[in-house]
PDB file of C-alpha atoms in Angstrom:
ATOM      1  CA  MET A   1      68.146 -20.511  68.542  1.00 39.00           C
ATOM      2  CA  THR A   2      65.713 -18.133  70.243  1.00 39.00           C
ATOM      3  CA  VAL A   3      65.151 -14.403  70.176  1.00 41.00           C
ATOM      4  CA  VAL A   4      62.824 -12.892  72.787  1.00 40.00           C
ATOM      5  CA  ASN A   5      61.294  -9.470  72.456  1.00 39.00           C
ATOM      6  CA  ASP A   6      59.207  -8.236  75.572  1.00 35.00           C
ATOM      7  CA  LEU A   7      56.481  -5.744  74.438  1.00 36.00           C
ATOM      8  CA  SER A   8      54.208  -6.513  77.461  1.00 33.00           C
ATOM      9  CA  HIS A   9      54.426  -2.853  78.652  1.00 34.00           C
ATOM     10  CA  LEU A  10      52.438  -1.631  75.549  1.00 30.00           C
ATOM     11  CA  ALA A  11      48.662  -0.738  75.752  1.00 29.00           C
ATOM     12  CA  LEU A  12      46.333  -2.666  73.310  1.00 24.00           C
ATOM     13  CA  THR A  13      42.614  -2.138  72.494  1.00 28.00           C
ATOM     14  CA  GLU A  14      40.423  -5.143  71.992  1.00 31.00           C
ATOM     15  CA  LEU A  15      39.455  -6.703  68.678  1.00 28.00           C
ATOM     16  CA  ASP A  16      35.876  -6.105  67.291  1.00 31.00           C
ATOM     17  CA  PRO A  17      35.466  -9.389  65.178  1.00 31.00           C
ATOM     18  CA  SER A  18      33.203  -9.267  62.199  1.00 37.00           C
ATOM     19  CA  ASP A  19      30.627 -11.772  61.318  1.00 38.00           C
ATOM     20  CA  TYR A  20      32.284 -15.172  60.521  1.00 32.00           C
ATOM     21  CA  ALA A  21      32.369 -16.290  56.944  1.00 36.00           C
ATOM     22  CA  VAL A  22      31.177 -19.731  55.526  1.00 36.00           C
ATOM     23  CA  PRO A  23      33.687 -20.884  52.937  1.00 64.00           C
ATOM     24  CA  THR A  24      36.626 -23.078  53.794  1.00 84.00           C
ATOM     25  CA  ILE A  25      38.860 -20.478  52.341  1.00 91.00           C
ATOM     26  CA  ALA A  26      37.185 -17.159  53.411  1.00 89.00           C
ATOM     27  CA  PRO A  27      38.497 -14.078  51.736  1.00 90.00           C
ATOM     28  CA  ILE A  28      39.379 -11.355  54.215  1.00 91.00           C
ATOM     29  CA  ARG A  29      41.137  -9.299  51.449  1.00 92.00           C
ATOM     30  CA  THR A  30      41.598 -10.510  47.955  1.00 88.00           C
ATOM     31  CA  SER A  31      43.463  -7.563  46.300  1.00 91.00           C
ATOM     32  CA  GLY A  32      47.163  -7.222  46.023  1.00 93.00           C
ATOM     33  CA  HIS A  33      50.040  -8.644  44.253  1.00 94.00           C
ATOM     34  CA  LEU A  34      52.101 -10.056  47.179  1.00 95.00           C
ATOM     35  CA  ASP A  35      51.910 -13.655  48.300  1.00 96.00           C
ATOM     36  CA  PRO A  36      48.796 -14.022  50.504  1.00 95.00           C
ATOM     37  CA  VAL A  37      48.714 -15.010  54.122  1.00 97.00           C
ATOM     38  CA  PHE A  38      46.411 -17.776  55.137  1.00 97.00           C
ATOM     39  CA  CYS A  39      44.877 -17.546  58.687  1.00 97.00           C
ATOM     40  CA  VAL A  40      43.948 -20.930  60.361  1.00 96.00           C
ATOM     41  CA  HIS A  41      40.805 -21.172  62.466  1.00 92.00           C
ATOM     42  CA  PRO A  42      41.091 -21.649  66.174  1.00 90.00           C
ATOM     43  CA  LEU A  43      39.255 -24.599  68.039  1.00 87.00           C
ATOM     44  CA  VAL A  44      35.795 -23.450  67.184  1.00 83.00           C
ATOM     45  CA  GLY A  45      36.458 -23.454  63.313  1.00 86.00           C
ATOM     46  CA  VAL A  46      35.749 -19.932  62.258  1.00 85.00           C
ATOM     47  CA  VAL A  47      37.920 -17.047  61.449  1.00 88.00           C
ATOM     48  CA  ASP A  48      36.254 -13.871  62.710  1.00 85.00           C
ATOM     49  CA  CYS A  49      39.132 -13.444  65.252  1.00 88.00           C
ATOM     50  CA  TYR A  50      41.284 -12.365  62.331  1.00 92.00           C
ATOM     51  CA  ALA A  51      39.246  -9.507  61.348  1.00 86.00           C
ATOM     52  CA  GLY A  52      41.426  -6.797  62.598  1.00 90.00           C
ATOM     53  CA  LEU A  53      44.514  -8.257  60.892  1.00 93.00           C
ATOM     54  CA  ALA A  54      43.871  -6.449  57.539  1.00 93.00           C
ATOM     55  CA  THR A  55      44.306  -3.035  59.100  1.00 93.00           C
ATOM     56  CA  HIS A  56      47.892  -3.720  59.943  1.00 95.00           C
ATOM     57  CA  VAL A  57      49.216  -5.845  56.964  1.00 95.00           C
ATOM     58  CA  ASP A  58      50.456  -4.198  53.770  1.00 95.00           C
ATOM     59  CA  ASP A  59      47.616  -3.511  51.499  1.00 95.00           C
ATOM     60  CA  ALA A  60      49.416  -5.336  48.761  1.00 96.00           C
ATOM     61  CA  ARG A  61      48.965  -8.567  50.498  1.00 96.00           C
ATOM     62  CA  PRO A  62      45.710 -10.750  50.275  1.00 94.00           C
ATOM     63  CA  ILE A  63      44.407 -12.306  53.351  1.00 95.00           C
ATOM     64  CA  TYR A  64      42.420 -15.420  53.641  1.00 94.00           C
ATOM     65  CA  GLY A  65      40.833 -17.383  56.446  1.00 94.00           C
ATOM     66  CA  VAL A  66      40.815 -21.171  56.510  1.00 94.00           C
ATOM     67  CA  GLN A  67      37.828 -22.582  58.430  1.00 89.00           C
ATOM     68  CA  VAL A  68      35.766 -25.669  58.682  1.00 88.00           C
ATOM     69  CA  PRO A  69      33.765 -26.562  55.736  1.00 79.00           C
ATOM     70  CA  ALA A  70      30.002 -25.796  55.689  1.00 70.00           C
ATOM     71  CA  SER A  71      29.473 -29.480  54.837  1.00 67.00           C
ATOM     72  CA  GLY A  72      30.237 -30.581  58.453  1.00 67.00           C
ATOM     73  CA  GLU A  73      32.648 -33.252  57.394  1.00 75.00           C
ATOM     74  CA  ARG A  74      34.960 -34.293  60.283  1.00 82.00           C
ATOM     75  CA  ALA A  75      38.575 -35.236  59.601  1.00 85.00           C
ATOM     76  CA  GLU A  76      39.858 -38.389  61.374  1.00 89.00           C
ATOM     77  CA  SER A  77      43.222 -36.849  62.442  1.00 92.00           C
ATOM     78  CA  LEU A  78      44.674 -33.381  62.607  1.00 92.00           C
ATOM     79  CA  ALA A  79      47.075 -34.456  59.954  1.00 94.00           C
ATOM     80  CA  ALA A  80      44.263 -35.410  57.615  1.00 92.00           C
ATOM     81  CA  LEU A  81      42.675 -32.134  58.320  1.00 93.00           C
ATOM     82  CA  ALA A  82      45.888 -30.319  57.592  1.00 95.00           C
ATOM     83  CA  ALA A  83      46.143 -32.199  54.311  1.00 95.00           C
ATOM     84  CA  SER A  84      42.651 -31.142  53.280  1.00 92.00           C
ATOM     85  CA  TYR A  85      43.286 -27.631  54.080  1.00 94.00           C
ATOM     86  CA  ALA A  86      46.617 -27.741  52.031  1.00 95.00           C
ATOM     87  CA  ASP A  87      44.632 -28.912  49.170  1.00 93.00           C
ATOM     88  CA  ASP A  88      42.378 -25.978  49.459  1.00 92.00           C
ATOM     89  CA  ILE A  89      45.083 -23.531  49.911  1.00 94.00           C
ATOM     90  CA  VAL A  90      46.996 -24.587  46.783  1.00 92.00           C
ATOM     91  CA  ARG A  91      43.847 -24.164  44.766  1.00 90.00           C
ATOM     92  CA  VAL A  92      43.866 -20.432  45.624  1.00 89.00           C
ATOM     93  CA  GLN A  93      47.752 -19.913  45.926  1.00 90.00           C
ATOM     94  CA  THR A  94      48.850 -21.658  42.669  1.00 88.00           C
ATOM     95  CA  ASP A  95      52.363 -20.395  42.666  1.00 90.00           C
ATOM     96  CA  GLY A  96      54.784 -18.552  44.921  1.00 93.00           C
ATOM     97  CA  ALA A  97      55.171 -19.109  48.711  1.00 95.00           C
ATOM     98  CA  VAL A  98      52.352 -19.948  51.117  1.00 97.00           C
ATOM     99  CA  HIS A  99      52.364 -17.689  54.370  1.00 98.00           C
ATOM    100  CA  LEU A 100      50.479 -19.253  57.335  1.00 98.00           C
ATOM    101  CA  LEU A 101      49.183 -17.810  60.629  1.00 98.00           C
ATOM    102  CA  GLY A 102      47.347 -19.419  63.411  1.00 96.00           C
ATOM    103  CA  MET A 103      46.001 -18.597  66.892  1.00 93.00           C
ATOM    104  CA  SER A 104      45.864 -21.153  69.701  1.00 90.00           C
ATOM    105  CA  PHE A 105      44.708 -24.520  68.296  1.00 91.00           C
ATOM    106  CA  GLY A 106      45.080 -22.770  64.789  1.00 94.00           C
ATOM    107  CA  GLY A 107      48.705 -22.368  65.364  1.00 95.00           C
ATOM    108  CA  VAL A 108      49.045 -26.180  65.739  1.00 94.00           C
ATOM    109  CA  LEU A 109      47.014 -26.611  62.709  1.00 96.00           C
ATOM    110  CA  ALA A 110      48.915 -24.092  60.829  1.00 97.00           C
ATOM    111  CA  HIS A 111      52.160 -25.729  61.746  1.00 97.00           C
ATOM    112  CA  ALA A 112      50.795 -29.139  60.570  1.00 96.00           C
ATOM    113  CA  ILE A 113      49.688 -27.510  57.316  1.00 98.00           C
ATOM    114  CA  ALA A 114      53.168 -26.210  56.864  1.00 98.00           C
ATOM    115  CA  VAL A 115      54.775 -29.574  57.272  1.00 97.00           C
ATOM    116  CA  GLU A 116      52.216 -31.034  54.827  1.00 97.00           C
ATOM    117  CA  LEU A 117      52.960 -28.409  52.207  1.00 98.00           C
ATOM    118  CA  GLN A 118      56.790 -28.889  52.660  1.00 98.00           C
ATOM    119  CA  GLY A 119      56.302 -32.699  52.051  1.00 97.00           C
ATOM    120  CA  ARG A 120      54.662 -31.761  48.702  1.00 96.00           C
ATOM    121  CA  GLY A 121      57.609 -29.604  47.755  1.00 96.00           C
ATOM    122  CA  ILE A 122      55.644 -26.214  48.162  1.00 96.00           C
ATOM    123  CA  THR A 123      57.531 -23.294  49.724  1.00 96.00           C
ATOM    124  CA  VAL A 124      56.296 -21.982  52.983  1.00 97.00           C
ATOM    125  CA  GLY A 125      57.153 -18.487  53.702  1.00 96.00           C
ATOM    126  CA  ALA A 126      56.410 -17.070  57.060  1.00 97.00           C
ATOM    127  CA  LEU A 127      54.856 -19.223  59.780  1.00 98.00           C
ATOM    128  CA  THR A 128      53.323 -17.258  62.590  1.00 97.00           C
ATOM    129  CA  LEU A 129      51.912 -18.867  65.793  1.00 97.00           C
ATOM    130  CA  LEU A 130      49.733 -16.669  68.182  1.00 95.00           C
ATOM    131  CA  ASP A 131      49.253 -18.078  71.819  1.00 92.00           C
ATOM    132  CA  SER A 132      49.839 -21.418  70.313  1.00 92.00           C
ATOM    133  CA  ASP A 133      51.348 -24.413  72.368  1.00 89.00           C
ATOM    134  CA  PRO A 134      51.707 -27.844  70.785  1.00 87.00           C
ATOM    135  CA  VAL A 135      51.938 -29.425  74.284  1.00 78.00           C
ATOM    136  CA  HIS A 136      49.118 -27.653  76.070  1.00 69.00           C
ATOM    137  CA  ALA A 137      46.754 -27.037  73.129  1.00 60.00           C
ATOM    138  CA  ARG A 138      43.431 -28.030  75.017  1.00 53.00           C
ATOM    139  CA  ALA A 139      41.044 -25.278  75.571  1.00 51.00           C
ATOM    140  CA  GLU A 140      37.291 -25.066  76.468  1.00 44.00           C
ATOM    141  CA  GLY A 141      35.062 -24.277  73.534  1.00 46.00           C
ATOM    142  CA  ALA A 142      32.526 -22.276  75.644  1.00 49.00           C
ATOM    143  CA  ASP A 143      35.445 -20.091  76.845  1.00 55.00           C
ATOM    144  CA  LEU A 144      36.438 -19.643  73.257  1.00 54.00           C
ATOM    145  CA  LEU A 145      32.956 -18.539  72.102  1.00 52.00           C
ATOM    146  CA  ALA A 146      32.686 -16.218  74.922  1.00 54.00           C
ATOM    147  CA  SER A 147      36.038 -14.534  74.065  1.00 50.00           C
ATOM    148  CA  MET A 148      34.783 -14.124  70.280  1.00 50.00           C
ATOM    149  CA  GLY A 149      32.240 -11.349  71.498  1.00 50.00           C
ATOM    150  CA  ASP A 150      28.584 -10.676  70.619  1.00 51.00           C
ATOM    151  CA  GLU A 151      29.105 -10.417  66.741  1.00 48.00           C
ATOM    152  CA  ILE A 152      28.977 -14.229  66.090  1.00 52.00           C
ATOM    153  CA  ASP A 153      25.611 -15.902  65.046  1.00 55.00           C
ATOM    154  CA  ARG A 154      24.517 -17.382  68.376  1.00 54.00           C
ATOM    155  CA  SER A 155      22.174 -19.680  66.577  1.00 56.00           C
ATOM    156  CA  HIS A 156      25.204 -21.689  65.570  1.00 65.00           C
ATOM    157  CA  VAL A 157      26.540 -22.043  69.178  1.00 68.00           C
ATOM    158  CA  GLU A 158      25.841 -25.953  69.215  1.00 71.00           C
ATOM    159  CA  GLU A 159      27.480 -26.384  65.908  1.00 75.00           C
ATOM    160  CA  LEU A 160      30.559 -24.428  66.823  1.00 74.00           C
ATOM    161  CA  LEU A 161      30.757 -26.343  70.206  1.00 75.00           C
ATOM    162  CA  ALA A 162      30.645 -29.595  68.324  1.00 79.00           C
ATOM    163  CA  VAL A 163      33.507 -28.581  66.025  1.00 82.00           C
ATOM    164  CA  ALA A 164      35.498 -27.334  69.002  1.00 79.00           C
ATOM    165  CA  SER A 165      35.011 -30.678  70.889  1.00 79.00           C
ATOM    166  CA  HIS A 166      36.076 -32.712  67.590  1.00 81.00           C
ATOM    167  CA  ASN A 167      39.045 -30.504  67.137  1.00 82.00           C
ATOM    168  CA  ASP A 168      39.983 -30.861  70.697  1.00 82.00           C
ATOM    169  CA  GLU A 169      40.021 -34.770  70.247  1.00 83.00           C
ATOM    170  CA  LEU A 170      42.215 -34.329  67.224  1.00 86.00           C
ATOM    171  CA  VAL A 171      44.802 -32.077  68.804  1.00 85.00           C
ATOM    172  CA  GLN A 172      45.088 -34.417  71.909  1.00 85.00           C
ATOM    173  CA  ARG A 173      46.198 -37.408  69.652  1.00 86.00           C
ATOM    174  CA  HIS A 174      48.335 -35.157  67.334  1.00 88.00           C
ATOM    175  CA  LEU A 175      52.151 -35.357  67.525  1.00 89.00           C
ATOM    176  CA  PRO A 176      53.549 -32.627  65.365  1.00 93.00           C
ATOM    177  CA  GLY A 177      56.102 -33.305  62.699  1.00 95.00           C
ATOM    178  CA  ILE A 178      59.206 -31.221  61.984  1.00 96.00           C
ATOM    179  CA  TYR A 179      58.880 -27.886  60.210  1.00 97.00           C
ATOM    180  CA  PHE A 180      62.039 -26.873  58.332  1.00 97.00           C
ATOM    181  CA  GLY A 181      62.293 -23.185  58.623  1.00 97.00           C
ATOM    182  CA  ASP A 182      61.898 -20.172  61.036  1.00 97.00           C
ATOM    183  CA  ILE A 183      58.825 -19.340  62.982  1.00 97.00           C
ATOM    184  CA  LEU A 184      57.396 -16.340  64.782  1.00 97.00           C
ATOM    185  CA  ALA A 185      55.742 -17.184  68.138  1.00 96.00           C
ATOM    186  CA  VAL A 186      53.789 -14.437  69.750  1.00 95.00           C
ATOM    187  CA  SER A 187      52.629 -15.240  73.385  1.00 93.00           C
ATOM    188  CA  SER A 188      50.566 -13.365  75.854  1.00 90.00           C
ATOM    189  CA  VAL A 189      52.153 -12.402  79.126  1.00 84.00           C
ATOM    190  CA  GLY A 190      52.257 -15.070  81.689  1.00 82.00           C
ATOM    191  CA  THR A 191      52.737 -17.715  78.899  1.00 81.00           C
ATOM    192  CA  ASP A 192      55.714 -18.905  77.068  1.00 78.00           C
ATOM    193  CA  SER A 193      54.207 -20.963  74.190  1.00 84.00           C
ATOM    194  CA  GLY A 194      57.099 -20.335  71.879  1.00 84.00           C
ATOM    195  CA  SER A 195      59.611 -22.516  73.882  1.00 88.00           C
ATOM    196  CA  ALA A 196      57.376 -25.541  73.381  1.00 90.00           C
ATOM    197  CA  TRP A 197      57.963 -25.304  69.495  1.00 94.00           C
ATOM    198  CA  HIS A 198      61.751 -25.918  69.600  1.00 93.00           C
ATOM    199  CA  PRO A 199      61.350 -29.824  69.348  1.00 93.00           C
ATOM    200  CA  PHE A 200      59.137 -29.319  66.141  1.00 95.00           C
ATOM    201  CA  VAL A 201      61.010 -26.713  64.382  1.00 96.00           C
ATOM    202  CA  CYS A 202      64.419 -26.903  62.499  1.00 96.00           C
ATOM    203  CA  GLY A 203      65.220 -23.232  62.487  1.00 96.00           C
ATOM    204  CA  THR A 204      64.968 -19.967  64.408  1.00 95.00           C
ATOM    205  CA  VAL A 205      62.067 -19.406  66.886  1.00 95.00           C
ATOM    206  CA  THR A 206      61.527 -15.714  67.267  1.00 95.00           C
ATOM    207  CA  LYS A 207      59.529 -14.901  70.360  1.00 94.00           C
ATOM    208  CA  TYR A 208      57.500 -12.070  71.408  1.00 93.00           C
ATOM    209  CA  LEU A 209      55.584 -11.365  74.619  1.00 92.00           C
ATOM    210  CA  VAL A 210      52.504  -9.038  74.417  1.00 92.00           C
ATOM    211  CA  PRO A 211      49.677  -8.188  76.827  1.00 92.00           C
ATOM    212  CA  ASP A 212      47.225 -10.057  74.452  1.00 91.00           C
ATOM    213  CA  ALA A 213      48.350 -12.090  71.480  1.00 90.00           C
ATOM    214  CA  ALA A 214      44.694 -12.072  70.358  1.00 88.00           C
ATOM    215  CA  SER A 215      44.841  -8.317  69.646  1.00 89.00           C
ATOM    216  CA  PHE A 216      46.328  -7.145  66.401  1.00 91.00           C
ATOM    217  CA  ASP A 217      46.942  -3.488  67.512  1.00 91.00           C
ATOM    218  CA  VAL A 218      50.410  -4.803  68.541  1.00 86.00           C
ATOM    219  CA  VAL A 219      50.499  -8.212  66.856  1.00 94.00           C
ATOM    220  CA  GLY A 220      49.513  -7.045  63.469  1.00 94.00           C
ATOM    221  CA  PRO A 221      52.581  -4.972  62.872  1.00 93.00           C
ATOM    222  CA  LEU A 222      54.784  -7.845  64.099  1.00 94.00           C
ATOM    223  CA  VAL A 223      53.065 -10.103  61.519  1.00 95.00           C
ATOM    224  CA  ASP A 224      53.340  -7.519  58.693  1.00 94.00           C
ATOM    225  CA  SER A 225      57.177  -7.119  59.539  1.00 94.00           C
ATOM    226  CA  TYR A 226      57.785 -10.791  59.709  1.00 95.00           C
ATOM    227  CA  LEU A 227      55.887 -11.300  56.327  1.00 94.00           C
ATOM    228  CA  SER A 228      58.023  -8.587  54.603  1.00 87.00           C
TER     229      SER A 228
END
């Protein structure tokens, strides 16, 4: 089943990302009594692209970023990376549902984490994928760095590009598993990444089309509504 909502006529403003954090589970907002949402890093491994999400999500909901460890360890497969992040997530979220969100490569990884958590008997709540395509997930690390603006520490460019290159190799070898549940797939105008998820989702794929799925001025309220 697919539900399509076209919001491409709405005007958006660009995100102003904050400095990226170092920990694997980076706190974006720790206060609140609702089940938290974990935002999974894109190809370059950092989570400053999610800085604008907190403005639009219920103040009672904690938000965490999931990004590459400072140790520089590299997983041998995307499934292994998902399992490692699942370990970290359950250390933070010890009970209740786990909500996941991912942008681009991060969406493929968020889906893999969701499959891993379900395999452990852990409840996955909302799974939100932004401009994420399991079939055409390849992207150029340099382009991603450029899109992140001037706020990132440029002294880490080589390290970030190395992470992007490794993650790109992982996603090319990855065959997604089956997620049992519904997903929200938000795509930028000119793409339809949500349709590509049907073979890997046993549930409803709700699709939205927006001018820029990386901007939370429209995407943020959609995410908040889906989490509720």
